[in-house]
PDB file of C-alpha atoms and ligand atoms in Angstrom:
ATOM      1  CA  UNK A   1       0.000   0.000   0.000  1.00  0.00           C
ATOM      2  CA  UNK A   2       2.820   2.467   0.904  1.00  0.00           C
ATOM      3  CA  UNK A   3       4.624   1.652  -2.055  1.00  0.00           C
ATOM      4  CA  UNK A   4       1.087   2.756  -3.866  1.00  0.00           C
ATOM      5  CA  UNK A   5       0.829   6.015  -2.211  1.00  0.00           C
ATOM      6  CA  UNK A   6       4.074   6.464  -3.032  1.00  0.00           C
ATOM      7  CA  UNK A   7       3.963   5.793  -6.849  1.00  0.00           C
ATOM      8  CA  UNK A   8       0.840   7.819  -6.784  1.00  0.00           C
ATOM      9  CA  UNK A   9       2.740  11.046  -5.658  1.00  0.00           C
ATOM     10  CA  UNK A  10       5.494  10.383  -7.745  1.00  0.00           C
ATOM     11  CA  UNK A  11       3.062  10.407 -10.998  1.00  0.00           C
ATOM     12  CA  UNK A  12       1.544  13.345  -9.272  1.00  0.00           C
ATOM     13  CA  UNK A  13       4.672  15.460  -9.000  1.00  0.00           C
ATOM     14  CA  UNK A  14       5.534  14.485 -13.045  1.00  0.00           C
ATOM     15  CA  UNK A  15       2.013  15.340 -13.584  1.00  0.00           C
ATOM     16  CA  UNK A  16       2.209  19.203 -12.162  1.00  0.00           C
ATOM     17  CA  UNK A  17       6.080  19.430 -13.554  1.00  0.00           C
ATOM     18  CA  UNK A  18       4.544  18.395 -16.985  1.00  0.00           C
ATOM     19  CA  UNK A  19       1.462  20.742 -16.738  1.00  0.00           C
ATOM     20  CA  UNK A  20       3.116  23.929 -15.038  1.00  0.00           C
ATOM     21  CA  UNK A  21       4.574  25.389 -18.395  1.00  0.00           C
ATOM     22  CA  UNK A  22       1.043  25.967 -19.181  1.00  0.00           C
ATOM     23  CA  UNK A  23       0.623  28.127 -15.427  1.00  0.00           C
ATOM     24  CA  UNK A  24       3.924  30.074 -17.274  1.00  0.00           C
ATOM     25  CA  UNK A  25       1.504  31.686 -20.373  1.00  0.00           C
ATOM     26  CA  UNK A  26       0.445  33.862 -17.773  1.00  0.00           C
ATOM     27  CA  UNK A  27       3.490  35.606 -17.951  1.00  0.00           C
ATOM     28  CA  UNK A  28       2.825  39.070 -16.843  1.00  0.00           C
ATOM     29  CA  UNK A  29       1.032  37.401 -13.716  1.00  0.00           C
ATOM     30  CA  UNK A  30       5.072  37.009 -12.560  1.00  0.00           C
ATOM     31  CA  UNK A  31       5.457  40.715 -12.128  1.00  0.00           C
ATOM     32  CA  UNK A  32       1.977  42.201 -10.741  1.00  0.00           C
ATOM     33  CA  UNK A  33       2.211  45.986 -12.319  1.00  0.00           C
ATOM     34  CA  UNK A  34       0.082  48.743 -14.228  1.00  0.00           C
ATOM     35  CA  UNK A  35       0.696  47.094 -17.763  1.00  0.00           C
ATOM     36  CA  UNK A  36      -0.704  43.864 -18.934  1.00  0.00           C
ATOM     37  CA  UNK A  37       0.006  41.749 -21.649  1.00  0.00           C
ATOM     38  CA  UNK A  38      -2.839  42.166 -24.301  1.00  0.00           C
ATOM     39  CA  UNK A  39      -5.186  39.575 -25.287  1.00  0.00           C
ATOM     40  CA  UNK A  40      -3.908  38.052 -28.944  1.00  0.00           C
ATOM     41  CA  UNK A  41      -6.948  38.196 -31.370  1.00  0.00           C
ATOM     42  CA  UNK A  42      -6.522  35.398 -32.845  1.00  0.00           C
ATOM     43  CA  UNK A  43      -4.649  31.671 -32.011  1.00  0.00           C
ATOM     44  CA  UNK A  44      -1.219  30.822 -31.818  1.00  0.00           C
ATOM     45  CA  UNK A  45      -1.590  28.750 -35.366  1.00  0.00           C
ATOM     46  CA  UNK A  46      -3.536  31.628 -37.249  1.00  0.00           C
ATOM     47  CA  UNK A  47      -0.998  33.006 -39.443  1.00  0.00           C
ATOM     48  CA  UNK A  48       0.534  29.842 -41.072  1.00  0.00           C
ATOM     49  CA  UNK A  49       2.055  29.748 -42.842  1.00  0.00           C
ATOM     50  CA  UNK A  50       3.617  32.457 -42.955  1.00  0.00           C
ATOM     51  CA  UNK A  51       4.073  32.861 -39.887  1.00  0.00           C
ATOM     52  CA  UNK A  52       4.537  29.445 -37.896  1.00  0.00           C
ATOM     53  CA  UNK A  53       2.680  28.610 -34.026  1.00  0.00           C
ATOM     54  CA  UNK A  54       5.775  28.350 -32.253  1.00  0.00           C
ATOM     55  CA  UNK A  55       7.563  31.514 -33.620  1.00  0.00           C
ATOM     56  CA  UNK A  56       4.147  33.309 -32.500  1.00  0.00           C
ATOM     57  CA  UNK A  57       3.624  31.521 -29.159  1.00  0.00           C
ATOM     58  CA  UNK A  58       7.269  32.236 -27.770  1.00  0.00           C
ATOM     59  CA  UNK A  59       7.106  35.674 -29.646  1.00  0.00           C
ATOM     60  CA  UNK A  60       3.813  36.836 -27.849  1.00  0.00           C
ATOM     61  CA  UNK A  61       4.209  34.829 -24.305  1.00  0.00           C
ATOM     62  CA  UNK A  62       7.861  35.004 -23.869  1.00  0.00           C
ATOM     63  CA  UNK A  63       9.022  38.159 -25.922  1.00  0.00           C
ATOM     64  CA  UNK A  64       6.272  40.396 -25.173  1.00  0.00           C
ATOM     65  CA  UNK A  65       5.560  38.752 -22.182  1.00  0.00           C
ATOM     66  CA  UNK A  66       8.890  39.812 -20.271  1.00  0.00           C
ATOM     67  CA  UNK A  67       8.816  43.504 -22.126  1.00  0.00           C
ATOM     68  CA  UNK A  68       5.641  43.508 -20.174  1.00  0.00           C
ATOM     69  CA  UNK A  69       7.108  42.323 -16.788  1.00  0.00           C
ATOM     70  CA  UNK A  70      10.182  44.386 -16.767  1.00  0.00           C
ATOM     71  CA  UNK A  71       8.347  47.661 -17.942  1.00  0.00           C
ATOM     72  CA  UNK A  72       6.161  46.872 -14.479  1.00  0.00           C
ATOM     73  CA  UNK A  73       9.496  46.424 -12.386  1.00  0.00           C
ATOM     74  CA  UNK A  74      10.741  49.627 -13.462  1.00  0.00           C
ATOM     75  CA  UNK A  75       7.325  51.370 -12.852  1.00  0.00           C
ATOM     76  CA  UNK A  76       6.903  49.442  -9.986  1.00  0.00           C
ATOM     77  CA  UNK A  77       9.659  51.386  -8.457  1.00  0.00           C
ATOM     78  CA  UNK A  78       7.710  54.817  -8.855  1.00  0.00           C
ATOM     79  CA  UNK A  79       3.964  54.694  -7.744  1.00  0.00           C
ATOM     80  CA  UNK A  80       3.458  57.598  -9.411  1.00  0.00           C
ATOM     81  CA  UNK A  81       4.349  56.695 -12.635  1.00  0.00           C
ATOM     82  CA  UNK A  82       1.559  53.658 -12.931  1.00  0.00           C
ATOM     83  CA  UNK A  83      -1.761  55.889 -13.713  1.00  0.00           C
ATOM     84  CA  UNK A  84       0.682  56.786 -17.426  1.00  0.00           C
ATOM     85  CA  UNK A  85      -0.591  55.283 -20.286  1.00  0.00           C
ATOM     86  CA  UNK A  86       2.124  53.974 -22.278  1.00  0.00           C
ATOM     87  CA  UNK A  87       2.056  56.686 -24.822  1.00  0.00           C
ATOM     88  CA  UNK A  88       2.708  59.140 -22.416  1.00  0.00           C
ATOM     89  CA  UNK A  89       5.508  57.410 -20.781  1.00  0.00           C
ATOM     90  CA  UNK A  90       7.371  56.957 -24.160  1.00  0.00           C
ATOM     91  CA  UNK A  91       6.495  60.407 -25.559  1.00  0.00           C
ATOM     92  CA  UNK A  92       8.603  61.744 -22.329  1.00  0.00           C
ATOM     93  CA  UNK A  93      11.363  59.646 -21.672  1.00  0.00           C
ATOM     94  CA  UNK A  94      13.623  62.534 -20.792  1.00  0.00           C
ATOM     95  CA  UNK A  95      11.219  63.269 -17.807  1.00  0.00           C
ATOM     96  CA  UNK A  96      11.163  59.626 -15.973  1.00  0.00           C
ATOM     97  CA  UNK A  97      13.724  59.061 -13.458  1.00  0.00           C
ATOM     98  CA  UNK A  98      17.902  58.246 -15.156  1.00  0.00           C
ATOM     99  CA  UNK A  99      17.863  54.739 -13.296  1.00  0.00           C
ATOM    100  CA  UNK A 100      14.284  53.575 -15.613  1.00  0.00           C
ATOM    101  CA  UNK A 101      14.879  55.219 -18.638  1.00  0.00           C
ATOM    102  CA  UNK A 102      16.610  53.272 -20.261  1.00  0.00           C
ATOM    103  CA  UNK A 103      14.454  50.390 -19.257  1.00  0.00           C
ATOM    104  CA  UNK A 104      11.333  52.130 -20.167  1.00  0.00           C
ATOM    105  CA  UNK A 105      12.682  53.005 -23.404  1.00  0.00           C
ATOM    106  CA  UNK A 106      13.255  49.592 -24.280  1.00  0.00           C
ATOM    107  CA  UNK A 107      10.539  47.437 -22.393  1.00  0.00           C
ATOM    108  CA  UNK A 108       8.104  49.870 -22.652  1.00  0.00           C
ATOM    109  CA  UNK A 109       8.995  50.294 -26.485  1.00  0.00           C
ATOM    110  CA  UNK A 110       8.481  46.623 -26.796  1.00  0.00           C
ATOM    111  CA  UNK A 111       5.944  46.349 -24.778  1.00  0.00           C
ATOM    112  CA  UNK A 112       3.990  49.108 -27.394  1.00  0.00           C
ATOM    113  CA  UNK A 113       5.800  48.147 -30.960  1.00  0.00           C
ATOM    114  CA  UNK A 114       4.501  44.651 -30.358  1.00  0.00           C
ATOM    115  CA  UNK A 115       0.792  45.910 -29.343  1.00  0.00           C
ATOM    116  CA  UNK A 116       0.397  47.212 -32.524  1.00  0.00           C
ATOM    117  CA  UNK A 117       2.056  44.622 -34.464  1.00  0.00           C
ATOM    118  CA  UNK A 118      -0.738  41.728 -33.393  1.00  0.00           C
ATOM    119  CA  UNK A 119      -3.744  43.926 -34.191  1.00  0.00           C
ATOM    120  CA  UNK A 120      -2.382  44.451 -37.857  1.00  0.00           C
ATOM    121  CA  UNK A 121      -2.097  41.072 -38.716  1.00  0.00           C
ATOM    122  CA  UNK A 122      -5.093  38.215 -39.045  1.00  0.00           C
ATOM    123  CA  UNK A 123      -5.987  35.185 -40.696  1.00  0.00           C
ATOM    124  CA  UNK A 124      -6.840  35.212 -44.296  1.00  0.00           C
ATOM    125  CA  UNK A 125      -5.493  38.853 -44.508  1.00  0.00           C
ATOM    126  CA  UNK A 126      -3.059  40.011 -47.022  1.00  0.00           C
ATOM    127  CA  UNK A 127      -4.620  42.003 -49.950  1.00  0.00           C
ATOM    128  CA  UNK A 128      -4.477  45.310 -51.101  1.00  0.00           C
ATOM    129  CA  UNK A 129      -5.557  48.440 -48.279  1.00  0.00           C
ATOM    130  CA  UNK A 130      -8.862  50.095 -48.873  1.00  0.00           C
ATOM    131  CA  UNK A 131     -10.292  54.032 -49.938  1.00  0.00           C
ATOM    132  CA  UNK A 132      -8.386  56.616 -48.640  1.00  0.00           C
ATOM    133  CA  UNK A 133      -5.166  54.683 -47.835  1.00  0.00           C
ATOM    134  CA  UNK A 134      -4.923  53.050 -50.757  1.00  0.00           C
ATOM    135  CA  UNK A 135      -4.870  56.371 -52.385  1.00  0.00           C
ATOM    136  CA  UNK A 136      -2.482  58.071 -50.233  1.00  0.00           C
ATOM    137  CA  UNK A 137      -0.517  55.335 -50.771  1.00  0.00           C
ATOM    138  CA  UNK A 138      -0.229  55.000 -54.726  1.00  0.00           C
ATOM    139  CA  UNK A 139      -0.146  59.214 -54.550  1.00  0.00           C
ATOM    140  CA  UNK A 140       2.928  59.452 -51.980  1.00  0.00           C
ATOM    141  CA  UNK A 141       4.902  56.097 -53.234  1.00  0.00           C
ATOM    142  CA  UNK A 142       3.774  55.390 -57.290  1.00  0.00           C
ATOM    143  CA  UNK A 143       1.651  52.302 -56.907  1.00  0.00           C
ATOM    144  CA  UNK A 144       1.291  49.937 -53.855  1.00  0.00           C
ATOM    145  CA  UNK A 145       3.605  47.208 -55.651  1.00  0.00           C
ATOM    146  CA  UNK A 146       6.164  49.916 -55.420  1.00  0.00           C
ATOM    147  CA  UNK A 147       5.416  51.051 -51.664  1.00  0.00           C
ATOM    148  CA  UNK A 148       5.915  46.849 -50.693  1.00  0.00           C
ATOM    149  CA  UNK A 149       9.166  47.190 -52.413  1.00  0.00           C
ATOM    150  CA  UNK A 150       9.869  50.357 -50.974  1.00  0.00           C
ATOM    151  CA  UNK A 151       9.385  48.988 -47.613  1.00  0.00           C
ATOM    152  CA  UNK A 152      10.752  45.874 -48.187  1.00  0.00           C
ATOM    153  CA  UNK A 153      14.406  47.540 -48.828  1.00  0.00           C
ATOM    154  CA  UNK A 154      14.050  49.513 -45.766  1.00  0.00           C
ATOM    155  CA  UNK A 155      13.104  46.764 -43.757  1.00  0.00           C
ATOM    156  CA  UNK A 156      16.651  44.514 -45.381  1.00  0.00           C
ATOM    157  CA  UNK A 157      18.285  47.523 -44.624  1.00  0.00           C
ATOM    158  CA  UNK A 158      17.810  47.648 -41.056  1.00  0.00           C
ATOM    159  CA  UNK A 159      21.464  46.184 -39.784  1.00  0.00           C
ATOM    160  CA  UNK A 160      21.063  43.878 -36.153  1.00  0.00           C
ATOM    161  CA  UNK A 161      17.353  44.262 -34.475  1.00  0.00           C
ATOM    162  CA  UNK A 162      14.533  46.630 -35.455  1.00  0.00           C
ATOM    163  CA  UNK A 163      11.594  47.374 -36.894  1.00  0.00           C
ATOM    164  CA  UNK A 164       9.846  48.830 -40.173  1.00  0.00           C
ATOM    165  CA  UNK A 165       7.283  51.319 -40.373  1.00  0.00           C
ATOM    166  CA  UNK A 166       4.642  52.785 -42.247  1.00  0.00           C
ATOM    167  CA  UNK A 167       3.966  57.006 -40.302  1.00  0.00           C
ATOM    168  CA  UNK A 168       2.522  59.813 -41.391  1.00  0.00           C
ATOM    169  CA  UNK A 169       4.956  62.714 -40.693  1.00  0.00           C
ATOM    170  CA  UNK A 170       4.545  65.687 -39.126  1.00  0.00           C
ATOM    171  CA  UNK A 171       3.378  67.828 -42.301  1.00  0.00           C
ATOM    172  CA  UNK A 172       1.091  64.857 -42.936  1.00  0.00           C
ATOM    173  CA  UNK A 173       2.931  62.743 -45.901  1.00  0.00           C
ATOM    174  CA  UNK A 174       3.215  59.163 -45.934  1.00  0.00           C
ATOM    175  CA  UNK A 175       7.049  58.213 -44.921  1.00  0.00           C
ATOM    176  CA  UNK A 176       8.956  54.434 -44.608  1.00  0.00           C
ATOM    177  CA  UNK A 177      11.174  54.469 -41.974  1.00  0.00           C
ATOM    178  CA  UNK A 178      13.175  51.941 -39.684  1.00  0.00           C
ATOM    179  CA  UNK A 179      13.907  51.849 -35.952  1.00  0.00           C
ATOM    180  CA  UNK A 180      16.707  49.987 -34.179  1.00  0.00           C
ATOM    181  CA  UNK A 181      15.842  47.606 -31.197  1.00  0.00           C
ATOM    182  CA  UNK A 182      12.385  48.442 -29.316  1.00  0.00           C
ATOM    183  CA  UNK A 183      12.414  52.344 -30.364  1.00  0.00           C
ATOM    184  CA  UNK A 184       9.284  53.319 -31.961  1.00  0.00           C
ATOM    185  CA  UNK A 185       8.082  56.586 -33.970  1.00  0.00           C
ATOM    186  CA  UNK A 186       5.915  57.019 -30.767  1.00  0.00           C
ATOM    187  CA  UNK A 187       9.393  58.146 -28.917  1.00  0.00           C
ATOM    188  CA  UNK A 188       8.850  61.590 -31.556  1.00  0.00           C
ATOM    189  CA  UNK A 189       5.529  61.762 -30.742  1.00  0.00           C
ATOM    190  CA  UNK A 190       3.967  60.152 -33.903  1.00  0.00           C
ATOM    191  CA  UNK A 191       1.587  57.005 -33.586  1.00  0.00           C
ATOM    192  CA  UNK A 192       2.580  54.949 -36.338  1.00  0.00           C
ATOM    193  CA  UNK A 193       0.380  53.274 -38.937  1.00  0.00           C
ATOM    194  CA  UNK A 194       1.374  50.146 -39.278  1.00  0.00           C
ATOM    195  CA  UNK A 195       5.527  48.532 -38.463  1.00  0.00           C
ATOM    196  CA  UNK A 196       6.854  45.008 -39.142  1.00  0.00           C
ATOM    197  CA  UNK A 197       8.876  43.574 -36.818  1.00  0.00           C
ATOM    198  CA  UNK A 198      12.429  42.366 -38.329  1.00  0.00           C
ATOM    199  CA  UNK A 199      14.307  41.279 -34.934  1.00  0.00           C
ATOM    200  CA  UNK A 200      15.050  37.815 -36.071  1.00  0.00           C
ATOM    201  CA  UNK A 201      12.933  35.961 -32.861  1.00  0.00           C
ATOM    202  CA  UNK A 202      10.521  37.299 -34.873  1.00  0.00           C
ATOM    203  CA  UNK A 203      11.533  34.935 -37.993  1.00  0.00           C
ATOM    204  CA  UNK A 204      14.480  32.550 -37.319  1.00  0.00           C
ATOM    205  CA  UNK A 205      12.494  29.223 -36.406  1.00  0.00           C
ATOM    206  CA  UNK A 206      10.740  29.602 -40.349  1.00  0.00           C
ATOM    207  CA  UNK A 207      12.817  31.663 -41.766  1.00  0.00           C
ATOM    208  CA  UNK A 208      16.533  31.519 -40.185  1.00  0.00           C
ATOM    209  CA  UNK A 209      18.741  33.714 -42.332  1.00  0.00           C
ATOM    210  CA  UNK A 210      16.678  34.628 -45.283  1.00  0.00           C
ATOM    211  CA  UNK A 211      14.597  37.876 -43.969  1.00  0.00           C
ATOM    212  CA  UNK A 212      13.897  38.628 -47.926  1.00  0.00           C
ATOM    213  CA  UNK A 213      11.161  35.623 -47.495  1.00  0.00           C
ATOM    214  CA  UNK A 214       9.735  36.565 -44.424  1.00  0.00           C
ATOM    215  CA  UNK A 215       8.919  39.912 -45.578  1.00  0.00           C
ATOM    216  CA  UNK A 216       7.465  38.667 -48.589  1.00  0.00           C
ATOM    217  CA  UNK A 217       5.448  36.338 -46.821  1.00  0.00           C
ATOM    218  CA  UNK A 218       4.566  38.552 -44.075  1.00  0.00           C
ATOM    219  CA  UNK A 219       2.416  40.272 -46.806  1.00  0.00           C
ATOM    220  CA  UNK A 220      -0.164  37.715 -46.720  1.00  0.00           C
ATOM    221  CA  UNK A 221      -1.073  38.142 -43.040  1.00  0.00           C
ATOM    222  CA  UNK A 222      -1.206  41.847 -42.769  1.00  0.00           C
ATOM    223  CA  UNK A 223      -4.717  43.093 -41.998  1.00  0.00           C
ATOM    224  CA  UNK A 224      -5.293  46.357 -44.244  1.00  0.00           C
ATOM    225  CA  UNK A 225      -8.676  46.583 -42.122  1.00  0.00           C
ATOM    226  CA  UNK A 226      -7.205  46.997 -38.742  1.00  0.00           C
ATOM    227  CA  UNK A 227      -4.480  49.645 -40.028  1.00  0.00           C
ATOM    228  CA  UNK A 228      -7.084  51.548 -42.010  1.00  0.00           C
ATOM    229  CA  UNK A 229      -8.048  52.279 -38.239  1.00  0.00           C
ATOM    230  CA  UNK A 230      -5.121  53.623 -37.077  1.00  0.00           C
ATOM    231  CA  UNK A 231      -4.639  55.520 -40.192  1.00  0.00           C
ATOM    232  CA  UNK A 232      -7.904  57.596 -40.162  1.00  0.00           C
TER     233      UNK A 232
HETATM  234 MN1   MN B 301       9.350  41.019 -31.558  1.00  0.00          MN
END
């Protein structure tokens, strides 16, 4: 009988080690804070594939996941800094406190670059964008063909970690531009349209090397609805 009880807690014990990495999705439960980690619209498996279910699960859980828990350590530290919405806490950098800047600037940067990034993707996406968009678009860059290549360049030409992005300036035009690490046009005080992650966790299981094919891929996915939104 004792030998039974015994087996029975061992098979317990490999039980809860086997089922815990599922207690670990909650990851921003770690570090209790003012930001949380935002609901993905869709499933891991949505965007294959293009984009594959284990790039997006350790993308969104453990990438985002710890820009999320280390943005709430830093504000953590300063009660008074947790009733700032993200926007405002990147849009002032120089104000917040030398010893979380820089941890702001790159959590926090995360934490806001990949926000966007899930809402302007979707299953069964891809496409052309719609009305006034579309016409901005083929005014300010020729035709959209040449706006994908356009971006496409830019986004090769970012050396080492970064992102992509489609802003409208200040004087209102249409502009490509690339970020390195976690910065984001938000850090100038400009909500950008839509951005494309190229930091290779973002590709390397699929794609390893070739970012050329991720890019064109990444194409299919994007959701033309959901940027239309931030665009207006
Ligand atoms: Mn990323």
């Amino acid at each position: 009988m004792k030998k039974i009880n015994k087996l029975f807690s061992l098979i317990c014990i490999v039980l809860i080690s086997v089922t815990m990495p599922i207690n670990y999705v909650k990851a921003t439960d770690k570090t209790e804070g003012p930001f949380k980690l935002p609901e993905l619209p869709y499933s891991y498996n949505a965007l294959e594939p293009y984009i594959d279910t284990k790039t997006m699960e350790i993308h969104y859980l453990k990438h985002h996941g710890t820009y999320v828990e280390k943005l709430n350590e830093a504000i953590n530290k300063y009660p008074e800094l947790k009733d700032k919405s993200i926007e405002d806490l990147l849009t002032n950098l120089e104000d917040l406190p030398d010893n979380i800047k820089e941890t702001v600037k790159n959590n926090g940067g995360g934490h806001y670059n990949h926000s966007l990034f899930w809402t302007i993707m979707g299953t069964g996406k891809g496409g052309e964008p719609k009305g006034e968009l579309k016409e901005d678009i083929e005014k300010t860059f020729g035709s959209f063909e040449e706006f994908k290549k356009q971006f496409k360049t830019t986004a090769l030409e970012r050396f080492g970690s970064g992102w992509t992005w489609l802003i409208k300036d200040k004087d209102g035009k249409l502009q490509i531009i690339s970020t390195a690490n976690q910065d984001s046009p938000i850090m100038s005080g400009i909500s950008p349209i839509m951005g494309l992650d190229v930091w290779e966790h973002a590709y390397y299981l699929k794609y390893q090397n070739k970012r050329g094919e991720y890019i064109d891929n990444w194409w299919n996915v994007v959701n033309w609805e959901g940027i239309q939104s931030s665009y207006t």
